[in-house]
PDB file of C-alpha atoms in Angstrom:
ATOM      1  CA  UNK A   1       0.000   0.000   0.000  1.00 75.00           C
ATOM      2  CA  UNK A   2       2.768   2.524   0.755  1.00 78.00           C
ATOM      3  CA  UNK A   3       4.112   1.787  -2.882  1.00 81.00           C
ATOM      4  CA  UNK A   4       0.997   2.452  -4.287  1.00 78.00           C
ATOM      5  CA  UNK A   5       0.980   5.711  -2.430  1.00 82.00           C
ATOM      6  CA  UNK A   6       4.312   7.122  -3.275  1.00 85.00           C
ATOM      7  CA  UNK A   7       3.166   6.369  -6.857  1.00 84.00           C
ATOM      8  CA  UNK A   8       0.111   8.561  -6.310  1.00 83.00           C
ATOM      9  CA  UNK A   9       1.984  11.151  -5.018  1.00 87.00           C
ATOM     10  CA  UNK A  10       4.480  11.432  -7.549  1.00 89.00           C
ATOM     11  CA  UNK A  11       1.663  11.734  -9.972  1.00 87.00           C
ATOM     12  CA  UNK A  12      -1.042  14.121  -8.668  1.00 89.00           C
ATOM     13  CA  UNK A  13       2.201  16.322  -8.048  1.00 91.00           C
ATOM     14  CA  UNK A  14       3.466  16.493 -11.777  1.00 93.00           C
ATOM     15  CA  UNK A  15       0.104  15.904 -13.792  1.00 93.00           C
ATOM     16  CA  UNK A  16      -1.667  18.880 -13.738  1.00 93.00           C
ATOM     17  CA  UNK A  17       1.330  21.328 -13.988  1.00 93.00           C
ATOM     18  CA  UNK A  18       2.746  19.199 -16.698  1.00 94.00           C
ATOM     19  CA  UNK A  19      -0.363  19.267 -18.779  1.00 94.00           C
ATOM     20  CA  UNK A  20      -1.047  22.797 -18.392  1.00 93.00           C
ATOM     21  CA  UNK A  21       2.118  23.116 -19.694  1.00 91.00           C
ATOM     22  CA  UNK A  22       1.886  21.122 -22.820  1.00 92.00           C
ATOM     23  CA  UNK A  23      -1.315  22.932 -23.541  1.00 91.00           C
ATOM     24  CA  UNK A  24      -1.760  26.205 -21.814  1.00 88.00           C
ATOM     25  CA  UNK A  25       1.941  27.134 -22.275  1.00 86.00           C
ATOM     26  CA  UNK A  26       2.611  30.742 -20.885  1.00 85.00           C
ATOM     27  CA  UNK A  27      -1.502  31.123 -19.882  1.00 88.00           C
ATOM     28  CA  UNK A  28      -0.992  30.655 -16.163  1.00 89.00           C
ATOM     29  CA  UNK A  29       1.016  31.978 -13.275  1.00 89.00           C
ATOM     30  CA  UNK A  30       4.011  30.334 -11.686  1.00 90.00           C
ATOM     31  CA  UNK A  31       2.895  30.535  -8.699  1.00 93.00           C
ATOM     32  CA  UNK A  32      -0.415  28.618  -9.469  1.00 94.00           C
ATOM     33  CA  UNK A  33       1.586  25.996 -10.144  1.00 94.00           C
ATOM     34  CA  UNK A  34       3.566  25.568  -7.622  1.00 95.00           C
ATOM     35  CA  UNK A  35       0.194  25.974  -5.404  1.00 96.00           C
ATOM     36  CA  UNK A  36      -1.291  22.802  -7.565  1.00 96.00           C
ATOM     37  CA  UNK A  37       2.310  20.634  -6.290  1.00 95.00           C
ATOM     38  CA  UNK A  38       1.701  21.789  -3.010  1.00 96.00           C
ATOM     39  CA  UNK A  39      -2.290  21.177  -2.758  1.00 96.00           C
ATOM     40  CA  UNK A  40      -2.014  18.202  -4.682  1.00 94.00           C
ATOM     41  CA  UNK A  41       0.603  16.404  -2.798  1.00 94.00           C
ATOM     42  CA  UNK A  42      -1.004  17.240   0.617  1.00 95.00           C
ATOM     43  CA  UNK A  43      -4.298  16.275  -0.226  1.00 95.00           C
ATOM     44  CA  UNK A  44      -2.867  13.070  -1.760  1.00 93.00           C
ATOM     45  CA  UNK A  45      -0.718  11.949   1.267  1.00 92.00           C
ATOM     46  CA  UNK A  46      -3.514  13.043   4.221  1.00 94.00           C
ATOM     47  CA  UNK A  47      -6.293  10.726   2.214  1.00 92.00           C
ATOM     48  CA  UNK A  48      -3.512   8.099   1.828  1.00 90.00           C
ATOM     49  CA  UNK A  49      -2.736   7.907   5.613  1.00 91.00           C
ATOM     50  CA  UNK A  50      -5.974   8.091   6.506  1.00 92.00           C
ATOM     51  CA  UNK A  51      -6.878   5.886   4.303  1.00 88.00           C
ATOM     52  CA  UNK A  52      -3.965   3.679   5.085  1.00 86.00           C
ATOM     53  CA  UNK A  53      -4.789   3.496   8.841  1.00 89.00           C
ATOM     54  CA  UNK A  54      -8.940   2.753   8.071  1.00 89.00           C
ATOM     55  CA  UNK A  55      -9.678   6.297   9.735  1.00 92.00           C
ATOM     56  CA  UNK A  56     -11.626   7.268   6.757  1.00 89.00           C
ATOM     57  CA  UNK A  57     -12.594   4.727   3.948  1.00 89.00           C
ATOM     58  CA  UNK A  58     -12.478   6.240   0.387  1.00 85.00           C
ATOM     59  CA  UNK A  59     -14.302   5.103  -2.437  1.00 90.00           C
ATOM     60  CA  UNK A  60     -11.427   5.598  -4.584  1.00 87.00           C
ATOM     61  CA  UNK A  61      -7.345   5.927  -4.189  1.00 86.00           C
ATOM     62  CA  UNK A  62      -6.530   8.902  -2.864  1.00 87.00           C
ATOM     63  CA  UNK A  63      -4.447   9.798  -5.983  1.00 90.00           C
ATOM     64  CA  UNK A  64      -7.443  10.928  -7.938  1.00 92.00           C
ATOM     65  CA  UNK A  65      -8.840  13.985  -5.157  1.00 93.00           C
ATOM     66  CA  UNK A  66      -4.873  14.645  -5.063  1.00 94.00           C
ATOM     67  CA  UNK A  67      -5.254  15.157  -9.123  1.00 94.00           C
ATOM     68  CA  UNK A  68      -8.616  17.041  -8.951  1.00 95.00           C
ATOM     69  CA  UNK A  69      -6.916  19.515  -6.606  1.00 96.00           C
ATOM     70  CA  UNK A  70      -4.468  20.434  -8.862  1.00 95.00           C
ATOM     71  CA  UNK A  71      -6.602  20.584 -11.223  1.00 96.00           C
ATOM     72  CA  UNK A  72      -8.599  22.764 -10.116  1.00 97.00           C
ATOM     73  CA  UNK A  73      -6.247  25.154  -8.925  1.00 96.00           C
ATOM     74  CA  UNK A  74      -4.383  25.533 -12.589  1.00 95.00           C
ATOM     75  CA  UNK A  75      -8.185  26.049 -13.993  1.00 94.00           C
ATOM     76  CA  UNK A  76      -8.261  28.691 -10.839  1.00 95.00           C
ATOM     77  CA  UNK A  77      -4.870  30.342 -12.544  1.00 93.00           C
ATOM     78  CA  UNK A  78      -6.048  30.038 -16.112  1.00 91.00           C
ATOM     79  CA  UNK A  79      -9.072  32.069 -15.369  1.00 90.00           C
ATOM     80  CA  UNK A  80      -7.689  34.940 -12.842  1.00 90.00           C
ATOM     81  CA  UNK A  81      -4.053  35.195 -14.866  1.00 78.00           C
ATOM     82  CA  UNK A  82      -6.283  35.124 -18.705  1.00 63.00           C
ATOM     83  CA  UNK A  83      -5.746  38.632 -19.941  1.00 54.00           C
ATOM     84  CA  UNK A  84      -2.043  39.206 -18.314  1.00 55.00           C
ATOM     85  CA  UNK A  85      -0.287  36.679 -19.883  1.00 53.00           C
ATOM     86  CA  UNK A  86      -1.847  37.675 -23.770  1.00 50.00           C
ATOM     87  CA  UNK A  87      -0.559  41.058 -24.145  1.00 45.00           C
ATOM     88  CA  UNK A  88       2.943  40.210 -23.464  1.00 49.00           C
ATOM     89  CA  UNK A  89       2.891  37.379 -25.637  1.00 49.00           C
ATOM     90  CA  UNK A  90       1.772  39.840 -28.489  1.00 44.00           C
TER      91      UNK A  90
END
């Protein structure tokens, strides 16, 4: 189970920067990034644990809330960073 874990972690951390990346190059903030790693990873490992240690029962691996925080957070930046990032490109 804990291999399974540090799998999920690395994931949810690297997924949604990575594809915002690919496909929304230069569209959001740094920083939202780095808040996606951060929320992702957290969110990822306090499910696991708890999940780990039958305190709370998920439906799911705890990967996939770790991934939908992240997520969520680079659609977050894409929205409130929009018009900055397209005049400079110009």
């Amino acid at each position: 189970k804990f291999a399974f874990m540090s799998m999920g972690l690395r994931g949810c951390t690297v997924f949604a920067p990575l594809c915002f990346l690919i496909w929304a190059k230069g569209k959001v903030d740094g920083k939202y990034a780095l808040m996606s790693i951060i929320g992702g990873s957290l969110v990822a490992l306090i499910l696991g644990v708890l999940n780990l240690f039958e305190i709370v029962t998920l439906p799911c691996d705890a990967v996939f809330p770790g991934v939908a925080v992240g997520l969520i957070v680079m659609i977050i930046g894409l929205f409130t960073s929009k018009g900055k990032h397209d005049l400079r490109q110009a």
